[in-house]
Amino acid sequence: MKRELPPIGSVKLDNPFILGPMAGVTDMPFRMICREMGAALVCMEMVSANAVYHGNRKTWELVGISENEHPVSMQLFGPDPEVMAFAAEKLKDVPCEIIDINMGCPVPKIVKNNEGSALMRDIPGAAAIVKAVKAVTKKPVTVKIRAGFSAEEINAVEMACALEEAGADAVAVHGRTREQYYSGKADWGIIRRVKDAVKIPVIGNGDVTSPARAAAIMEETGCDYVMIARAAQGNPWLFRDCLSFYENGTIPERPSKEEVVSLMLRHARMQLALKGDRLGILEMRKHVAWYTQGFENSSRLRARINEVMSFEEMQDVLNGWLRS
């Protein structure tokens, strides 16, 4: 199953499996864990070009990178080529290897500002953004798109061709429309058509929930890389499993309850060290819910975790669950 992987611009990756960007999820601790588990590239939470332009201090909290997580992709979003170029230039010292441009986010507050997947309806504008960003950076520039805005507006092939001509070094294609959000089935056929239409690397995205599905999307679409996002929430071992299946056709055993608790506590320590005790614990609550999904007595555990306010409380609850 192993194949030769094309570089993304000047960046060579060790394997095909990429952690996709997720707002409120792919912060530094989670990226580091996924990288350790085998992700070849990890993507940061998306950064607003407008926020950079207006000097929003919180933006800088999103762009911290550990030396232990490279290679890293920093994702920008915005509707205006000049502002996007300004942001890319302003953030030039962020030690990421790749700049990614979000043209796939379906969230209403993003779309109403002509950002994210709204750009699927403006191919010339999307191409202008890529040209503007390419003009101010030597780093590879990639773009994440969707199949189209709606079922009546499937235009990923036309979009990908325009982005390639504008200078994009790779394109990630989520096989759903904006109007689907994350529901229904991803259309891998549109990923295949994009792959057939462009020469730059194509990253397939959508419904990759297991090593078998990762192998299937590569086989069915011919995509060069596979982007895994929501399926990694609470299951960073998915990268380990996909890599093992890719390299030798085997899938490791599911992590034990003890392994899961150990990683949750380590994740919590990292989260608190980065974000402080209160915010760190509040953000860990959702991760604990994801990590423990499918385990016996996990619903009762999640109810208790949603009440903890310190690392010590979380540790006590998790150790109690481990003994149950």
Coordinates of C-alpha atoms in Angstrom, one line a residue:
M1 CA 0.0 0.0 0.0
K2 CA 2.9 2.4 0.6
R3 CA 3.6 4.8 -2.2
E4 CA 5.9 7.6 -3.0
L5 CA 4.5 10.9 -1.7
P6 CA 4.9 14.1 -3.6
P7 CA 6.3 17.1 -1.7
I8 CA 4.0 20.0 -0.8
G9 CA 6.1 22.7 -2.3
S10 CA 9.4 22.3 -0.5
V11 CA 7.9 20.3 2.4
K12 CA 8.3 16.5 2.4
L13 CA 6.1 14.5 4.7
D14 CA 6.9 11.1 6.2
N15 CA 3.5 9.5 5.6
P16 CA 0.1 10.5 4.1
F17 CA -1.8 11.2 7.3
I18 CA -2.6 14.8 8.2
L19 CA -4.4 16.3 11.3
G20 CA -7.0 18.7 9.9
P21 CA -7.5 22.1 11.5
M22 CA -10.4 22.3 14.0
A23 CA -11.3 25.5 15.9
G24 CA -11.1 25.0 19.6
V25 CA -9.5 21.5 19.2
T26 CA -6.2 21.6 17.4
D27 CA -4.3 23.7 19.9
M28 CA -0.7 22.9 20.7
P29 CA -1.2 20.1 23.2
F30 CA -3.5 18.2 20.9
R31 CA -1.3 18.7 17.9
M32 CA 1.7 17.4 19.9
I33 CA -0.1 14.3 20.9
C34 CA -1.3 13.6 17.3
R35 CA 2.2 14.2 16.0
E36 CA 3.6 11.7 18.5
M37 CA 0.9 9.2 17.4
G38 CA 2.1 9.5 13.8
A39 CA 0.5 12.4 12.1
A40 CA 2.8 13.6 9.3
L41 CA 1.6 17.2 9.4
V42 CA -0.5 18.9 12.0
C43 CA -2.7 21.9 11.3
M44 CA -3.3 24.8 13.7
E45 CA -6.7 26.4 14.6
M46 CA -7.7 28.9 11.9
V47 CA -6.5 32.4 12.4
S48 CA -8.5 35.4 11.3
A49 CA -6.6 37.7 8.9
N50 CA -8.9 40.5 9.9
A51 CA -8.0 40.0 13.5
V52 CA -4.3 40.1 12.6
Y53 CA -4.9 43.3 10.6
H54 CA -6.6 45.0 13.5
G55 CA -4.0 43.9 16.0
N56 CA -6.1 41.5 18.1
R57 CA -3.8 40.2 20.8
K58 CA -5.6 36.9 21.2
T59 CA -4.5 36.0 17.8
W60 CA -1.0 35.5 19.0
E61 CA -2.2 32.9 21.5
L62 CA -3.3 30.7 18.6
V63 CA 0.0 30.7 16.8
G64 CA 2.4 29.3 19.4
I65 CA 4.2 26.3 18.2
S66 CA 6.3 23.7 20.1
E67 CA 9.5 22.4 18.7
N68 CA 8.1 18.9 19.2
E69 CA 5.3 19.2 16.6
H70 CA 6.9 20.1 13.3
P71 CA 6.0 20.1 10.5
V72 CA 3.1 22.5 11.2
S73 CA 0.5 24.2 8.9
M74 CA -0.9 27.6 10.0
Q75 CA -4.4 28.2 8.6
L76 CA -5.6 31.7 7.7
F77 CA -9.1 32.8 6.7
G78 CA -10.4 36.1 5.3
P79 CA -12.3 37.5 2.3
D80 CA -9.8 40.1 1.1
P81 CA -6.6 39.5 -0.8
E82 CA -4.8 42.5 0.6
V83 CA -5.7 41.7 4.2
M84 CA -4.8 38.1 3.8
A85 CA -1.4 39.1 2.4
F86 CA -0.9 41.5 5.3
A87 CA -1.7 38.7 7.8
A88 CA 0.7 36.3 6.1
E89 CA 3.5 39.0 6.1
K90 CA 2.7 39.9 9.8
L91 CA 2.9 36.3 10.8
K92 CA 6.0 35.5 8.8
D93 CA 8.1 34.7 11.9
V94 CA 5.7 32.0 13.1
P95 CA 7.8 28.9 12.7
C96 CA 5.3 26.9 10.6
E97 CA 6.3 25.1 7.5
I98 CA 3.1 25.7 5.5
I99 CA 0.4 28.4 5.2
D100 CA -3.1 27.0 4.6
I101 CA -6.0 29.1 3.4
N102 CA -9.5 28.2 4.7
M103 CA -12.2 28.1 2.0
G104 CA -14.2 25.4 3.6
C105 CA -15.5 26.5 7.0
P106 CA -19.3 26.3 6.9
V107 CA -20.1 28.2 10.1
P108 CA -22.7 31.0 9.5
K109 CA -20.8 33.8 11.1
I110 CA -17.8 33.0 8.9
V111 CA -19.9 32.6 5.7
K112 CA -21.9 35.8 6.2
N113 CA -18.5 37.7 6.1
N114 CA -17.7 36.1 2.7
E115 CA -15.0 34.0 4.4
G116 CA -14.5 30.2 4.6
S117 CA -16.8 28.2 2.3
A118 CA -18.5 31.5 1.0
L119 CA -15.4 31.7 -1.3
M120 CA -16.6 28.6 -3.1
R121 CA -19.0 31.0 -4.8
D122 CA -16.2 33.4 -5.8
I123 CA -13.5 31.5 -7.8
P124 CA -11.8 34.7 -9.1
G125 CA -11.7 36.1 -5.6
A126 CA -10.4 32.9 -4.2
A127 CA -7.6 32.8 -6.8
A128 CA -6.7 36.4 -6.0
I129 CA -6.3 35.5 -2.4
V130 CA -3.8 32.7 -3.2
K131 CA -1.9 35.0 -5.5
A132 CA -1.7 37.7 -2.9
V133 CA -0.5 35.3 -0.2
K134 CA 2.0 33.7 -2.5
A135 CA 3.5 37.1 -3.3
V136 CA 4.5 37.7 0.3
T137 CA 5.8 34.3 1.5
K138 CA 8.3 31.7 0.4
K139 CA 6.4 29.0 2.3
P140 CA 4.2 26.5 0.5
V141 CA 0.6 27.7 0.3
T142 CA -2.3 25.2 0.4
V143 CA -6.0 25.6 0.3
K144 CA -8.8 23.7 1.9
I145 CA -12.1 23.7 -0.1
R146 CA -15.4 21.8 -0.2
A147 CA -17.2 20.0 -3.0
G148 CA -19.1 23.2 -3.5
F149 CA -21.5 25.5 -1.7
S150 CA -24.6 23.5 -2.3
A151 CA -25.7 20.4 -4.2
E152 CA -26.6 22.6 -7.1
E153 CA -23.2 24.3 -7.0
I154 CA -20.6 21.5 -7.1
N155 CA -17.5 23.3 -8.4
A156 CA -14.5 21.9 -6.6
V157 CA -12.8 20.9 -9.9
E158 CA -13.1 24.4 -11.3
M159 CA -12.0 25.9 -8.0
A160 CA -9.0 23.6 -7.7
C161 CA -7.8 24.3 -11.2
A162 CA -8.0 28.1 -10.6
L163 CA -6.1 27.8 -7.3
E164 CA -3.4 25.7 -9.0
E165 CA -3.0 28.3 -11.7
A166 CA -2.9 31.0 -8.9
G167 CA 0.1 29.2 -7.4
A168 CA -1.4 26.9 -4.7
D169 CA 1.0 24.1 -3.8
A170 CA -1.7 21.6 -2.8
V171 CA -5.4 21.5 -2.3
A172 CA -7.4 19.7 0.4
V173 CA -10.9 18.7 -0.7
H174 CA -13.7 17.9 1.8
G175 CA -16.2 15.8 -0.1
R176 CA -19.3 17.7 1.4
T177 CA -20.9 20.9 0.4
R178 CA -21.2 23.9 2.7
E179 CA -24.9 23.2 3.1
Q180 CA -24.2 19.7 4.3
Y181 CA -21.9 21.0 7.1
Y182 CA -20.7 17.6 8.5
S183 CA -23.9 15.6 7.9
G184 CA -24.7 13.0 5.3
K185 CA -22.0 11.1 3.3
A186 CA -18.9 12.7 1.9
D187 CA -18.7 12.4 -1.9
W188 CA -15.3 10.9 -2.6
G189 CA -16.1 11.1 -6.3
I190 CA -15.5 14.8 -6.4
I191 CA -12.1 14.3 -4.8
R192 CA -11.3 11.8 -7.6
R193 CA -12.3 14.4 -10.2
V194 CA -10.1 17.0 -8.6
K195 CA -7.2 14.6 -8.5
D196 CA -7.6 13.9 -12.2
A197 CA -7.8 17.6 -13.1
V198 CA -4.7 19.1 -11.3
K199 CA -1.0 18.3 -11.0
I200 CA -0.5 19.6 -7.5
P201 CA -0.9 17.2 -4.5
V202 CA -4.5 16.5 -3.5
I203 CA -5.5 15.9 0.2
G204 CA -8.7 13.8 0.6
N205 CA -11.0 14.7 3.5
G206 CA -14.3 13.4 4.7
D207 CA -15.6 10.2 6.5
V208 CA -12.1 8.9 7.3
T209 CA -12.9 7.2 10.6
S210 CA -10.6 4.1 10.5
P211 CA -7.5 2.7 8.9
A212 CA -9.6 0.8 6.4
R213 CA -11.4 4.0 5.4
A214 CA -8.1 5.8 5.1
A215 CA -6.9 3.1 2.7
A216 CA -10.2 3.2 0.8
I217 CA -10.1 7.0 0.2
M218 CA -6.6 6.7 -1.2
E219 CA -7.6 3.8 -3.4
E220 CA -10.9 5.3 -4.6
T221 CA -9.8 8.8 -5.2
G222 CA -6.0 8.6 -5.9
C223 CA -5.5 11.4 -3.4
D224 CA -1.9 11.9 -2.3
Y225 CA -2.7 12.6 1.4
V226 CA -5.5 11.9 3.8
M227 CA -6.8 14.6 6.2
I228 CA -8.3 13.3 9.5
A229 CA -10.1 15.7 11.7
R230 CA -13.2 15.0 13.8
A231 CA -12.4 11.2 13.9
A232 CA -9.3 12.1 15.8
Q233 CA -11.2 13.8 18.6
G234 CA -10.6 11.6 21.6
N235 CA -8.8 9.1 19.4
P236 CA -5.3 10.4 18.4
W237 CA -4.4 6.7 18.3
L238 CA -6.2 6.7 14.9
F239 CA -3.0 8.1 13.4
R240 CA -0.9 5.3 14.9
D241 CA -3.4 2.8 13.5
C242 CA -3.6 4.3 10.0
L243 CA 0.2 4.4 9.8
S244 CA 0.5 0.8 10.9
F245 CA -2.0 -0.4 8.4
Y246 CA -0.4 1.7 5.7
E247 CA 3.1 0.4 6.4
N248 CA 2.5 -3.3 7.1
G249 CA -1.3 -4.0 6.9
T250 CA -1.7 -4.5 10.7
I251 CA -3.8 -2.6 13.2
P252 CA -2.6 -2.3 16.8
E253 CA -4.9 -3.3 19.7
R254 CA -7.3 -0.7 21.0
P255 CA -5.7 1.3 23.8
S256 CA -6.6 0.0 27.3
K257 CA -8.6 2.0 29.8
E258 CA -5.4 2.6 31.7
E259 CA -3.7 4.0 28.6
V260 CA -6.6 6.3 27.9
V261 CA -6.6 7.7 31.4
S262 CA -2.8 8.1 31.3
L263 CA -3.0 10.1 28.1
M264 CA -6.0 12.2 29.3
L265 CA -4.0 13.2 32.4
R266 CA -1.0 14.0 30.4
H267 CA -3.1 16.0 28.0
A268 CA -4.7 17.9 30.9
R269 CA -1.2 18.8 32.4
M270 CA -0.2 20.2 29.0
Q271 CA -3.5 22.1 28.6
L272 CA -3.2 23.7 32.1
A273 CA 0.5 24.6 31.5
L274 CA -0.5 26.4 28.3
K275 CA -3.8 28.0 29.2
G276 CA -3.9 28.2 33.0
D277 CA -5.8 26.2 35.6
R278 CA -9.3 27.4 34.9
L279 CA -9.4 27.6 31.2
G280 CA -7.3 24.5 30.8
I281 CA -9.7 22.4 32.9
L282 CA -12.8 23.8 31.2
E283 CA -11.3 22.9 27.8
M284 CA -10.3 19.4 28.9
R285 CA -13.9 18.6 29.8
K286 CA -14.8 18.1 26.1
H287 CA -11.6 16.1 25.4
V288 CA -12.5 13.8 28.3
A289 CA -15.9 13.3 26.8
W290 CA -14.3 12.3 23.5
Y291 CA -11.6 10.1 24.9
T292 CA -14.1 8.0 27.0
Q293 CA -16.8 7.6 24.4
G294 CA -17.8 4.0 24.0
F295 CA -16.4 2.9 27.3
E296 CA -18.6 1.3 30.0
N297 CA -19.9 3.9 32.6
S298 CA -18.6 6.7 30.4
S299 CA -21.9 8.7 30.5
R300 CA -21.8 8.9 34.3
L301 CA -18.1 9.9 34.1
R302 CA -18.8 12.7 31.7
A303 CA -21.5 14.2 34.0
R304 CA -18.9 14.2 36.9
I305 CA -16.1 15.6 34.7
N306 CA -18.3 18.6 33.8
E307 CA -18.3 19.6 37.4
V308 CA -14.5 19.5 38.2
M309 CA -12.6 22.7 38.5
S310 CA -9.1 21.6 39.2
F311 CA -6.5 19.0 37.9
E312 CA -6.6 17.2 41.2
E313 CA -10.4 16.8 41.0
M314 CA -10.1 15.5 37.4
Q315 CA -7.4 13.1 38.4
D316 CA -9.5 11.7 41.3
V317 CA -12.6 11.3 39.1
L318 CA -10.6 9.6 36.3
N319 CA -8.8 7.3 38.7
G320 CA -12.1 6.4 40.3
W321 CA -13.5 5.6 36.9
L322 CA -10.5 3.5 36.2
R323 CA -11.2 1.4 39.2
S324 CA -14.9 1.0 38.5

